[in-house]
Each structure stands twice: as C-alpha cells, then as structure tokens.
PDB file of C-alpha atoms and ligand atoms in Angstrom:
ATOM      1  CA  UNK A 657    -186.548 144.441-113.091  1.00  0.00           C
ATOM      2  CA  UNK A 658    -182.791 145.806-112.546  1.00  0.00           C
ATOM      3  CA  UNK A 659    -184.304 149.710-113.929  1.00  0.00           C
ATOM      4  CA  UNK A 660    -186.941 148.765-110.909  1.00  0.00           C
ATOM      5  CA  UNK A 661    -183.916 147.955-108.466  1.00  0.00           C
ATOM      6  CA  UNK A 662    -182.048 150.716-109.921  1.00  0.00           C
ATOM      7  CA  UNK A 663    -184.933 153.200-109.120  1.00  0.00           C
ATOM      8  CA  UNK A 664    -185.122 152.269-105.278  1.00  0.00           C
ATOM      9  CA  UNK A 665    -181.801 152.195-104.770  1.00  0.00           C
ATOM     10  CA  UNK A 666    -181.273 155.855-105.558  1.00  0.00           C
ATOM     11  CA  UNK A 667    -184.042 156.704-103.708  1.00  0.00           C
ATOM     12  CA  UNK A 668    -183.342 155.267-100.732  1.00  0.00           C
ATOM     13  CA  UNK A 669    -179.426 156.839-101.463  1.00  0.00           C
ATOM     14  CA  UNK A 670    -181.144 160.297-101.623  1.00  0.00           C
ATOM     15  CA  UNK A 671    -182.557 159.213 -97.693  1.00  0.00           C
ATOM     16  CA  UNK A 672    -179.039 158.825 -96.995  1.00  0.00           C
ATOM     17  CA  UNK A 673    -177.261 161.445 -98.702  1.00  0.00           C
ATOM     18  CA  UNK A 674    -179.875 163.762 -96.594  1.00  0.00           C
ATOM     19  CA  UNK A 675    -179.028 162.270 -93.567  1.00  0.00           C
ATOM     20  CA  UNK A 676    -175.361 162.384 -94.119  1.00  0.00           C
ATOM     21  CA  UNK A 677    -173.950 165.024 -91.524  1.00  0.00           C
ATOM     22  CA  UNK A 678    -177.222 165.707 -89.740  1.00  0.00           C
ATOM     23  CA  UNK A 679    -177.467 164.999 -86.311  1.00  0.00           C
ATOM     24  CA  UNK A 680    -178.096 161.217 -85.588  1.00  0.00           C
ATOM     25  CA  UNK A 681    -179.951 158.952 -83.211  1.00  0.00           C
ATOM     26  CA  UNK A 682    -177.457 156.412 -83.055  1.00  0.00           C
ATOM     27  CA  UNK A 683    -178.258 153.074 -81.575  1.00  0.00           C
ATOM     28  CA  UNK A 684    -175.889 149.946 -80.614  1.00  0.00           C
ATOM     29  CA  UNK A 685    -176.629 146.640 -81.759  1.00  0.00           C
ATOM     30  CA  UNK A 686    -174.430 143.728 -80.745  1.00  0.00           C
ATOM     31  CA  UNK A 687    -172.061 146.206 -79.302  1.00  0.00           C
ATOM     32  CA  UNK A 688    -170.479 149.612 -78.860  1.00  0.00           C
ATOM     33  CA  UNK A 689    -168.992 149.399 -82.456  1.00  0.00           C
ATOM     34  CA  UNK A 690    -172.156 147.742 -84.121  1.00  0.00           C
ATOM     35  CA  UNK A 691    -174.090 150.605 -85.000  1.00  0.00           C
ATOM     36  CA  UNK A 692    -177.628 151.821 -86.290  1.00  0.00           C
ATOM     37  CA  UNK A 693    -178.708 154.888 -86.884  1.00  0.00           C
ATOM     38  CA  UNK A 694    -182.613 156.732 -88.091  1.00  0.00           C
ATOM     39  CA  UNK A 695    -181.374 156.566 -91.334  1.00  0.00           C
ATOM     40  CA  UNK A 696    -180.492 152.806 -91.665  1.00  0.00           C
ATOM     41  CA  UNK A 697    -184.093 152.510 -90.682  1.00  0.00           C
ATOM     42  CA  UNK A 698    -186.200 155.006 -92.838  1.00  0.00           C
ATOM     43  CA  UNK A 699    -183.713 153.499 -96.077  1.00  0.00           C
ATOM     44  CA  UNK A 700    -184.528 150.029 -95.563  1.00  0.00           C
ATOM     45  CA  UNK A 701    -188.385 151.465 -94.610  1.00  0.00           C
ATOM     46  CA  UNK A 702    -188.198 153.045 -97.945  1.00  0.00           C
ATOM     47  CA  UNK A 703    -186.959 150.018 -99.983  1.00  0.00           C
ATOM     48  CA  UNK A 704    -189.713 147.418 -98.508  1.00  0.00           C
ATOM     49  CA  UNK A 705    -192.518 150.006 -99.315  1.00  0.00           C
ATOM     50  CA  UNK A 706    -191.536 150.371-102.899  1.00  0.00           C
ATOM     51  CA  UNK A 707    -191.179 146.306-103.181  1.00  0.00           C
ATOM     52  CA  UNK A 708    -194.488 145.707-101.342  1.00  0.00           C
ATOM     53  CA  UNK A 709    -195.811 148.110-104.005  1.00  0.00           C
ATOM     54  CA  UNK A 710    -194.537 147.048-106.346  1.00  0.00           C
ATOM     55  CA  UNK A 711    -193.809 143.170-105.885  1.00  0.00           C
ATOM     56  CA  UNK A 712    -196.666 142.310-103.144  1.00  0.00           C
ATOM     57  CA  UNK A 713    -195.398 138.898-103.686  1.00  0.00           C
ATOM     58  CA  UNK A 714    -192.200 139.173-103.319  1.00  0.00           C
ATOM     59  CA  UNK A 715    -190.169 138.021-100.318  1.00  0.00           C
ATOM     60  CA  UNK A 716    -187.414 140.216 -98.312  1.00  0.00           C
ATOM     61  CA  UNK A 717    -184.755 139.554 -96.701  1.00  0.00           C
ATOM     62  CA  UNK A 718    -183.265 142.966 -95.113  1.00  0.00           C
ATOM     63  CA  UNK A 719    -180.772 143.977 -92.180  1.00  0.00           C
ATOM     64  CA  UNK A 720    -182.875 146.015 -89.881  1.00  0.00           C
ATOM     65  CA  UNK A 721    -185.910 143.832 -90.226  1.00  0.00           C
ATOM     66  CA  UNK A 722    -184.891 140.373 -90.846  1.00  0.00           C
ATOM     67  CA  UNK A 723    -186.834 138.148 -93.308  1.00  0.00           C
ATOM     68  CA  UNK A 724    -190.104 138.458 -94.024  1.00  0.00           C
ATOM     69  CA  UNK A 725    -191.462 135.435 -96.597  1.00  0.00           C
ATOM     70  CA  UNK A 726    -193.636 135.268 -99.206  1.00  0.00           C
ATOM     71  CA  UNK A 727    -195.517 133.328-101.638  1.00  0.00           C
ATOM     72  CA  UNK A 728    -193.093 134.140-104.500  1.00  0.00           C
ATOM     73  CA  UNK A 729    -190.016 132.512-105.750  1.00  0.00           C
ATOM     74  CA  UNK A 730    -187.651 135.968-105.470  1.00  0.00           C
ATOM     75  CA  UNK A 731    -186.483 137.601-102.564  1.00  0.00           C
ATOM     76  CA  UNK A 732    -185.277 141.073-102.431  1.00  0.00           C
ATOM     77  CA  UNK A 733    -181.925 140.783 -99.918  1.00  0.00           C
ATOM     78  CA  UNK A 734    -181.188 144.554 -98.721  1.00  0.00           C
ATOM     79  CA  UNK A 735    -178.487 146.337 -96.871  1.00  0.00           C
ATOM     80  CA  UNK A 736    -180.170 150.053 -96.721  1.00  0.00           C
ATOM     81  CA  UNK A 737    -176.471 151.319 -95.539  1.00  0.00           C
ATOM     82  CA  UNK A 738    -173.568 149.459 -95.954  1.00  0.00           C
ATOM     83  CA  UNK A 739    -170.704 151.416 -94.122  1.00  0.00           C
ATOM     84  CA  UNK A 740    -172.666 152.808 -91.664  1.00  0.00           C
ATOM     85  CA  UNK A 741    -169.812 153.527 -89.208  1.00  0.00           C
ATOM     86  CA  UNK A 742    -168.436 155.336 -91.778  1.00  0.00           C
ATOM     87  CA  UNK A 743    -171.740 157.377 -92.267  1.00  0.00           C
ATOM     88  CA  UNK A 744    -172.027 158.012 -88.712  1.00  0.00           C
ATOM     89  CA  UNK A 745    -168.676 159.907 -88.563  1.00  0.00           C
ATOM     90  CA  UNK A 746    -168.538 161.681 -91.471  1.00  0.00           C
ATOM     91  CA  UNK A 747    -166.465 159.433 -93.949  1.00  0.00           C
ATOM     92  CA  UNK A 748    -168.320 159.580 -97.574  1.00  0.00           C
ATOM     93  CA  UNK A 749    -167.606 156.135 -98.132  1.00  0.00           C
ATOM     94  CA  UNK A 750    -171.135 154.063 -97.499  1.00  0.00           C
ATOM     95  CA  UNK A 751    -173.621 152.537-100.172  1.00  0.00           C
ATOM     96  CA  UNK A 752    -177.002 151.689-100.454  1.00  0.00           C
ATOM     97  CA  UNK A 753    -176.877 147.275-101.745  1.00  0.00           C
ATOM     98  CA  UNK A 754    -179.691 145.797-102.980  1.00  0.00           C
ATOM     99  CA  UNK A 755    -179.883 141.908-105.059  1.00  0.00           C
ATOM    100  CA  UNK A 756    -182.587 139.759-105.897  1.00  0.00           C
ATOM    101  CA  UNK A 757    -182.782 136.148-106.175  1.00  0.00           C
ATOM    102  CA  UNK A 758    -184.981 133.918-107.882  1.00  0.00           C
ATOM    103  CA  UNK A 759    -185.004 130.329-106.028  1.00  0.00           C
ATOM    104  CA  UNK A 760    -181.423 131.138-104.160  1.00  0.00           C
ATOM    105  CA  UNK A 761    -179.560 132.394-107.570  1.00  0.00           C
ATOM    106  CA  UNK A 762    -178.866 136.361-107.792  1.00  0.00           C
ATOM    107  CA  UNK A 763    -180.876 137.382-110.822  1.00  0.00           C
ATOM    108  CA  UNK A 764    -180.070 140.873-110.555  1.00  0.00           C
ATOM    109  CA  UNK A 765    -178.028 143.493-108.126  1.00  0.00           C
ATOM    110  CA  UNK A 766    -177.575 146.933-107.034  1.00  0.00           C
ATOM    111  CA  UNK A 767    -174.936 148.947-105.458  1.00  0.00           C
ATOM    112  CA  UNK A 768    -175.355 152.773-105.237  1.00  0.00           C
ATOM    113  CA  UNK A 769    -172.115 154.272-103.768  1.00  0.00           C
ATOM    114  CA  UNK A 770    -174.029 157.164-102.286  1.00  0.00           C
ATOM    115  CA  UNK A 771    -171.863 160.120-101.959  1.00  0.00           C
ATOM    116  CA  UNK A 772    -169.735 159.531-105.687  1.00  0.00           C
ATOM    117  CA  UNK A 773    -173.306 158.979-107.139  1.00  0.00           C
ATOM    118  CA  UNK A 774    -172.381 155.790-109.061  1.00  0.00           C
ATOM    119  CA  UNK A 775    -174.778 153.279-109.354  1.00  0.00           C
ATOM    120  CA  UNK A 776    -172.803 149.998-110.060  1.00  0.00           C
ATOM    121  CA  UNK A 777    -175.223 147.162-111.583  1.00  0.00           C
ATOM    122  CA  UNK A 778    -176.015 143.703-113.188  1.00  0.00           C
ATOM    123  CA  UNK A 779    -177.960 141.252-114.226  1.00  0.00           C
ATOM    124  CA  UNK A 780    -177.189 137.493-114.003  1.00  0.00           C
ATOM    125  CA  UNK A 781    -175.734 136.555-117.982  1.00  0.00           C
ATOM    126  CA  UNK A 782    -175.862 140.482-118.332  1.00  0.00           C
ATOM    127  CA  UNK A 783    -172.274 141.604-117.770  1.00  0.00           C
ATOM    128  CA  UNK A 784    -171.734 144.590-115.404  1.00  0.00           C
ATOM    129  CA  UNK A 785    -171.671 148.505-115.146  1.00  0.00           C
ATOM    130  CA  UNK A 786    -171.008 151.594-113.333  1.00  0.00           C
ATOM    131  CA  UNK A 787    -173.589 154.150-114.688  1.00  0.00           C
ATOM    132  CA  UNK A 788    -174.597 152.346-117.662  1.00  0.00           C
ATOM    133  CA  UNK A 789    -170.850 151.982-118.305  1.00  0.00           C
ATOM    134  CA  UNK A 790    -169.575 148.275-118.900  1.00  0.00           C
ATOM    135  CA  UNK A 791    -166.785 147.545-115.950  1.00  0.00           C
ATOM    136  CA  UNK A 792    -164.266 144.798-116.526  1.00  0.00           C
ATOM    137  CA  UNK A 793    -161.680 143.595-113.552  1.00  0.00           C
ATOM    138  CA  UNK A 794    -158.006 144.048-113.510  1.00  0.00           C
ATOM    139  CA  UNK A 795    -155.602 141.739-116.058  1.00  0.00           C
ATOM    140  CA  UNK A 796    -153.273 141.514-113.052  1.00  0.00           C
ATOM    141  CA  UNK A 797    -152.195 138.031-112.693  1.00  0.00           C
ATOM    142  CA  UNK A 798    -149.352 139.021-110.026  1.00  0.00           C
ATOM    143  CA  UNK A 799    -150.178 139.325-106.138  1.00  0.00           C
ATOM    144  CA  UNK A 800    -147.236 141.127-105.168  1.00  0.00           C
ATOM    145  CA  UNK A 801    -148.371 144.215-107.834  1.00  0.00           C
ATOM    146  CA  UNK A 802    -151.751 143.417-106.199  1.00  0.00           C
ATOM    147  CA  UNK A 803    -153.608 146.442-104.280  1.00  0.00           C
ATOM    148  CA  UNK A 804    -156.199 143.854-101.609  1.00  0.00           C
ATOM    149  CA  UNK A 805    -159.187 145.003 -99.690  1.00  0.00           C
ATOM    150  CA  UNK A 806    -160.481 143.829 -96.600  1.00  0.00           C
ATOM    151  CA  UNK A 807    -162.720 144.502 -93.812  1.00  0.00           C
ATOM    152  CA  UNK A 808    -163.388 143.705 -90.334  1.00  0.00           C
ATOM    153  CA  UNK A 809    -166.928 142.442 -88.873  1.00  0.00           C
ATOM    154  CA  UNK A 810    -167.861 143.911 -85.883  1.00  0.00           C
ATOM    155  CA  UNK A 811    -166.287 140.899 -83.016  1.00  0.00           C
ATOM    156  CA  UNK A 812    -162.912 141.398 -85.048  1.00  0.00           C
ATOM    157  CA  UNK A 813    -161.322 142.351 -80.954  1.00  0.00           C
ATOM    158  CA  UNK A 814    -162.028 138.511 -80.947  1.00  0.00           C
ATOM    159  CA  UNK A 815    -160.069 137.305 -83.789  1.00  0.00           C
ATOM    160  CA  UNK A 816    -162.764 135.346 -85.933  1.00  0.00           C
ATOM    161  CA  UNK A 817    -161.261 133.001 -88.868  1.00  0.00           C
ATOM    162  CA  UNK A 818    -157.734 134.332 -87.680  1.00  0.00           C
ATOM    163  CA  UNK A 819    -158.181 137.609 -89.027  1.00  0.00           C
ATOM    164  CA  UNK A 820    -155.499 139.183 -88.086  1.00  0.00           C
ATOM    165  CA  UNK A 821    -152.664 137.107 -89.050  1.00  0.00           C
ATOM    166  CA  UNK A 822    -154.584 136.389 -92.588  1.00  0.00           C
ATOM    167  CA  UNK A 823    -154.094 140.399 -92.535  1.00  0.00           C
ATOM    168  CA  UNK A 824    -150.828 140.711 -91.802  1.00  0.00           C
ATOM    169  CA  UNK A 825    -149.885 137.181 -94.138  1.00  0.00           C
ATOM    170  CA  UNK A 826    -151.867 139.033 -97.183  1.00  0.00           C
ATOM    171  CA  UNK A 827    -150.488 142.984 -96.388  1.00  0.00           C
ATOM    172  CA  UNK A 828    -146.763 141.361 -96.679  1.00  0.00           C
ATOM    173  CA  UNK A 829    -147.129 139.922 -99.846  1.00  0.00           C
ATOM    174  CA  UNK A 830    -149.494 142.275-101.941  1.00  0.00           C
ATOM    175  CA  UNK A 831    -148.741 145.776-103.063  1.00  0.00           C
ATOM    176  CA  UNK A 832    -150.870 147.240-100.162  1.00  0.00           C
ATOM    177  CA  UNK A 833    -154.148 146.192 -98.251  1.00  0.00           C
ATOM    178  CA  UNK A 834    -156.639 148.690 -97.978  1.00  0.00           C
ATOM    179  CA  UNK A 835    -160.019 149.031 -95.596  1.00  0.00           C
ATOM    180  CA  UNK A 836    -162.860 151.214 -96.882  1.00  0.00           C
ATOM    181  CA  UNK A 837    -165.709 149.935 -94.527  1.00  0.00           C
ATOM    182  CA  UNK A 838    -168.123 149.439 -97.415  1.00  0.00           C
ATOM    183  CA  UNK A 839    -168.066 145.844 -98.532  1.00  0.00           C
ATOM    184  CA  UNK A 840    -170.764 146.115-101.265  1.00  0.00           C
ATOM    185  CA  UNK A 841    -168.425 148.356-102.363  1.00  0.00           C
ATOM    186  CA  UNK A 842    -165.356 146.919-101.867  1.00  0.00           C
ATOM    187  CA  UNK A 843    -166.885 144.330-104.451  1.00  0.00           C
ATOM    188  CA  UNK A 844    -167.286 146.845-107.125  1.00  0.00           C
ATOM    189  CA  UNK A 845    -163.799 148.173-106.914  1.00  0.00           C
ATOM    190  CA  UNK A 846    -162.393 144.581-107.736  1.00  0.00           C
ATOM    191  CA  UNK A 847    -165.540 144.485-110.576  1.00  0.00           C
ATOM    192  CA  UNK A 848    -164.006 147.878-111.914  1.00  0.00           C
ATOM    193  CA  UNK A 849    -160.436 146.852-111.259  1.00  0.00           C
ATOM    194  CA  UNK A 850    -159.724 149.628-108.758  1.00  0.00           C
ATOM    195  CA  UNK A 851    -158.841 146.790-106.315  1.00  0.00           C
ATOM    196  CA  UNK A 852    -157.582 143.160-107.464  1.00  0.00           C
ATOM    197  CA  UNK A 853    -158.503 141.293-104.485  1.00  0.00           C
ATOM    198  CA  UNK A 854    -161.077 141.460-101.545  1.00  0.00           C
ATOM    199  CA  UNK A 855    -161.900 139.107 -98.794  1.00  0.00           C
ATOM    200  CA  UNK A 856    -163.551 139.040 -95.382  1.00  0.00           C
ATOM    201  CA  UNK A 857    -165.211 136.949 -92.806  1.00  0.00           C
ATOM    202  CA  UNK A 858    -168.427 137.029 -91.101  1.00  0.00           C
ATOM    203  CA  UNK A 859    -170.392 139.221 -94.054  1.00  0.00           C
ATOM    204  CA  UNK A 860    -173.658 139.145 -94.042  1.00  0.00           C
ATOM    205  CA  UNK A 861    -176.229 138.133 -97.276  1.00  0.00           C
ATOM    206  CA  UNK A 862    -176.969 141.375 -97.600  1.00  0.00           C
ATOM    207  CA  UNK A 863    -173.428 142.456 -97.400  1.00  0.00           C
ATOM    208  CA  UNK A 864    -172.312 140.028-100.014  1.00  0.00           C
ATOM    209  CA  UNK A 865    -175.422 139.579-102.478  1.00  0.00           C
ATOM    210  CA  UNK A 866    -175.504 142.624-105.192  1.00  0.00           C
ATOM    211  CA  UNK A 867    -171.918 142.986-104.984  1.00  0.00           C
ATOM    212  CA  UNK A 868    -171.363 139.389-105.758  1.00  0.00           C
ATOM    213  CA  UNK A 869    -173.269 139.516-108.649  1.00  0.00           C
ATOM    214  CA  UNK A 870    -171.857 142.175-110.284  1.00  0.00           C
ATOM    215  CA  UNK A 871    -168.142 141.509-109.231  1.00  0.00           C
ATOM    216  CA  UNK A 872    -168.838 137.570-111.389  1.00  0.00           C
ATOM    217  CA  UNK A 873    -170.090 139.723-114.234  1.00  0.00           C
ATOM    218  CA  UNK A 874    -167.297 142.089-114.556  1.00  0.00           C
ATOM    219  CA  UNK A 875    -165.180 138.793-114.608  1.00  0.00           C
ATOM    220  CA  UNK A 876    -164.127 137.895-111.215  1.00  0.00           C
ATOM    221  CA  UNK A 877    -164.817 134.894-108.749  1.00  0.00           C
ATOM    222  CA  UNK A 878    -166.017 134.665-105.067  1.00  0.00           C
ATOM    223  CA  UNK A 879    -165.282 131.656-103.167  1.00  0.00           C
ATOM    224  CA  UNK A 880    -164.868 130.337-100.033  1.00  0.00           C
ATOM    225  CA  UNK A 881    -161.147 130.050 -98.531  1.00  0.00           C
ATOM    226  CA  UNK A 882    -160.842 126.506 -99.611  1.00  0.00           C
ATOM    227  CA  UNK A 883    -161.640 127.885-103.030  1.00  0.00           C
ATOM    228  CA  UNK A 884    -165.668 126.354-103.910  1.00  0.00           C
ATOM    229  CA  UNK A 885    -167.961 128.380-104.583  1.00  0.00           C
ATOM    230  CA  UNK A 886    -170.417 129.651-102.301  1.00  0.00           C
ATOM    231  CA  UNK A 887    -173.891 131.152-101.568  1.00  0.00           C
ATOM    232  CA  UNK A 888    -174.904 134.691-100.304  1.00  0.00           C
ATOM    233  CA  UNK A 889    -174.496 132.787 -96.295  1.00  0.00           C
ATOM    234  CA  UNK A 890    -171.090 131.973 -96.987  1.00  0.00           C
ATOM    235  CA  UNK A 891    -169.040 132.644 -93.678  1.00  0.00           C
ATOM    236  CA  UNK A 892    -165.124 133.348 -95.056  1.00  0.00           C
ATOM    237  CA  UNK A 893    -165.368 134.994 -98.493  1.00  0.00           C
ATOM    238  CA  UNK A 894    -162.396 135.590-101.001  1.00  0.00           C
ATOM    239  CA  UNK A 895    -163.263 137.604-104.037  1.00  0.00           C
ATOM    240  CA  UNK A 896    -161.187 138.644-106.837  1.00  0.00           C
ATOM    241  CA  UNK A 897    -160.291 139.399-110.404  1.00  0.00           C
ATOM    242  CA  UNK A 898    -160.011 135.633-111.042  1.00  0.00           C
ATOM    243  CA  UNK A 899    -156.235 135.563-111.949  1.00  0.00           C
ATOM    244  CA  UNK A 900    -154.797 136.428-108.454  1.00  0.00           C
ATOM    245  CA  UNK A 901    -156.714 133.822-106.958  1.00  0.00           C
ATOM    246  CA  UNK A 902    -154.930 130.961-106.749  1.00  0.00           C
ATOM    247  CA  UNK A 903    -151.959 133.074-104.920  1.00  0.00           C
ATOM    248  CA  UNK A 904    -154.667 134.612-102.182  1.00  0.00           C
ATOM    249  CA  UNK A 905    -155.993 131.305-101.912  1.00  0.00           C
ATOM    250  CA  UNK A 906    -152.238 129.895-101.063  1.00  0.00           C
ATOM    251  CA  UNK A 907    -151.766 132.785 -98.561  1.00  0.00           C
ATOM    252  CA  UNK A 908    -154.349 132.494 -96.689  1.00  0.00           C
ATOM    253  CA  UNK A 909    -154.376 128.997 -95.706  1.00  0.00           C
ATOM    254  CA  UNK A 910    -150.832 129.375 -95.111  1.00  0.00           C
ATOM    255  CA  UNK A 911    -150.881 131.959 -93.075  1.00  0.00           C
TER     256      UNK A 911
HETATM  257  C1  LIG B1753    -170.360 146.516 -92.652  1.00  0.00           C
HETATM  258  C2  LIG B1753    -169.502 147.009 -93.791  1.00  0.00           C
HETATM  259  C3  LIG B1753    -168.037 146.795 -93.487  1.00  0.00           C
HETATM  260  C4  LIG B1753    -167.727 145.371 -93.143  1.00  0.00           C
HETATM  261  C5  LIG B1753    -168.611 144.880 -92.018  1.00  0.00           C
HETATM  262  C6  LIG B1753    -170.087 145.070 -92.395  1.00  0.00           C
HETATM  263  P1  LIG B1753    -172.731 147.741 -92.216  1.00  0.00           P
HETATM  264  O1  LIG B1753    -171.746 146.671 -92.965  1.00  0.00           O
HETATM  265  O2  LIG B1753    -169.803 146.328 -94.982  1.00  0.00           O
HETATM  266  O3  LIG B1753    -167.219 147.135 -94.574  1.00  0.00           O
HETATM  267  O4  LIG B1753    -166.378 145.266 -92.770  1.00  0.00           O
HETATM  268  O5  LIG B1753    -168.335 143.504 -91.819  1.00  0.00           O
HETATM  269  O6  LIG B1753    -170.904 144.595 -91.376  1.00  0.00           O
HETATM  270  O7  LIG B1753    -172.891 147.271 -90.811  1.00  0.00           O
HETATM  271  O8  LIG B1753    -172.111 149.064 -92.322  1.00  0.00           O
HETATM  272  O9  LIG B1753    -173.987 147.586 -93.017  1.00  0.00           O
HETATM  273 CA1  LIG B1754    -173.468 145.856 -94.473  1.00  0.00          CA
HETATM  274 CA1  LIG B1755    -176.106 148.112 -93.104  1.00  0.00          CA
END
C-alpha cells in the first residue's frame, strides 16, 4: 500500500506545486489567520478520488471535508496542504501528509515536501526514508547543542497550553528554536536529524499522523508533555530524537 500512498501524494503535490504563485481564492476559516485556499480543496478532492477508486472501502478522515466512515478497518487521515499560510504567500515550505491506520495504529505514512520534491515515507516495523533513502535521527543527547522546532496553531494570540513561555523556557536553553509552518514536516526534519526536537499544541490528526509514523521509524518518540505516549488526537505533542527527551520534557513542565 505505501507505493499506493506514495503515488497520490505526488499527485496531489503536482496540484500544489501548480498552484504555488498563481493567483488564489483565499478563504478564512476560524479566523483571519486560518486560511484555505482552491488548492487545499482540489488536493484533498484529488486524494479521496484516488482512495474511493482505489479503496471503495476504505474510510477518510481529511481536513477540508471531515470524516467520512466506512465499512473497512483503515482510514486514510489527510492534510492535502500542510503550511498553507506559507503557500499562500509565497514561502516554499508546505507539504502534502497523508497516513493510514488500520484499527487506530498508523500502518503506513506519507509526507511529500512539495517544492524540495522529497517524498519522506514509512511503514509501521519498516524503518523510514527520504526518497527511498533510509533516514536515521540525530545522536545528540545534549539540549543545549539542540536546534528545536515549533509551531503555533492558529488561536496562539490566546496563549493555548502556555505557549509562549514554553517558547521562550525551550529557545533559552537549546541551541536555537526554529518555526517552518509545516508540521508534517517539521516531523521529518527530527526523523532525518535536521532538527533534534519538535513540539506543539493543538495539531490536528492529520497534522500529526504520517509524520508520526515516520519520525518513530527513523528512531525518535512522540509523547505527550507528561511523557506517555499518545494517539494521532493528542492535544500537546513533544517529538524528538529520543535522547533529548527527558531534558524537553523537564523544560517544559518547568517552564
Ligand atoms: C498548520 C501547519 C503549521 C502548524 C499549524 C497547522 P495547515 O497546518 O502545520 O505548521 O503550526 O498548527 O495547523 O493549516 O497549514 O494545514
Ligand atoms: Ca496541517
Ligand atoms: Ca492543511
């Protein structure tokens, strides 16, 4: 199946490559910063065609169009644009995330990072790659040489989960925090070791489910802030290369 997830999600990438710099109809969602645009919509359009083709029995669970169930015991969970602020003003930095579960467990995941044309992939027991390329996380076991990832959901102005001060805790004791605005890919770049450590709150399944998969694969963990493991609902997520975790774990409840 992950050649069949694979296959879609460079499709639906080409959709948004096209779109990429055209002009947009952009419309708000919960607010002025919570955007959608024609080509969230004719990706994700794209995707649940090819997996009511392809799987008619399959169930979806996708941004733009909610959940739609079905008789079988895998759902495809979709996010036909993740960074699509970015996409909307120009910054090359979005993705196309696509995972499938079999009775709740990822089985299988797909990030395409549109614009760099990597596909970034796994399969659960499977290990991970970037274009057919096994990717391992970092060795770094020390935060303060650690470079951290983050990124804001889109009622950050009111402060969910203490953002901000987690922020600020985390930027003073890591080598640098950065904020791409892709969190499928944020993921990856901990799987390949670009990044050591990511976290967020207020992701959504789709935001977190391919990019989970493949990040535990390459090596690293996801858990919740008190450390347990969690599911693809999870509201506070902390993911990293495994041996910084304890120390982001210590920051940010001590914040
Ligand atoms: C967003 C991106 C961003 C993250 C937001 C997400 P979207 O997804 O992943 O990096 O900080 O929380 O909602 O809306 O571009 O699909
Ligand atoms: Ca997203
Ligand atoms: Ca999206």
């Amino acid at each position: 199946m992950i050649n069949k997830i694979i296959e879609i999600a460079k499709e639906a990438g080409q959709v948004v490559r096209d779109g990429f710099g055209k002009s947009l109809d952009i419309e708000f969602k919960t607010n002025e910063s919570n955007l959608v645009t024609q080509i969230d919509k004719a990706s994700e359009k794209l995707i649940i065609e090819y997996v009511h083709k392809e799987y008619p029995t399959h169930s979806i669970l996708a941004e733009e169009s909610g959940l739609s169930e079905n008789t079988s015991e895998f759902t495809w969970v979709i996010d036909p644009l993740d960074g699509t602020t970015n996409f909307a003003h120009g910054l090359p930095v979005f993705s196309v995330s696509i995972g499938v579960q079999k009775n709740g467990n990822t089985v299988g995941g797909v990030v395409y990072d549109v614009m760099q044309d990597i596909v970034y992939s796994a399969e659960a027991g499977g290990g991970a790659y970037a274009n057919n390329k096994r990717i391992k996380v970092s060795p770094n076991n020390n935060l303060q040489r650690a470079l951290l990832v983050t990124g804001f959901p889109y009622n950050i102005a009111d402060n969910p989960e203490h953002a901000f001060e987690r922020f600020v805790a985390l930027t003073k004791v890591s080598r640098g925090m950065r904020r791409l605005g892709s969190a499928a890919i944020d993921f990856c770049y901990v799987a390949k070791g670009v990044f050591d450590g990511f976290w967020e709150v207020h992701l959504h399944p789709w935001d977190i489910c391919a990019g989970k998969l493949i990040l535990e694969e390459a090596g690293g963990i996801v858990t919740g802030f008190d450390g347990e493991t969690i599911n693809i609902f999870a509201v506070k997520i902390l993911a990293s290369n495994k041996h910084i975790h304890p120390q982001m774990l210590e920051v940010i409840n001590n914040f």
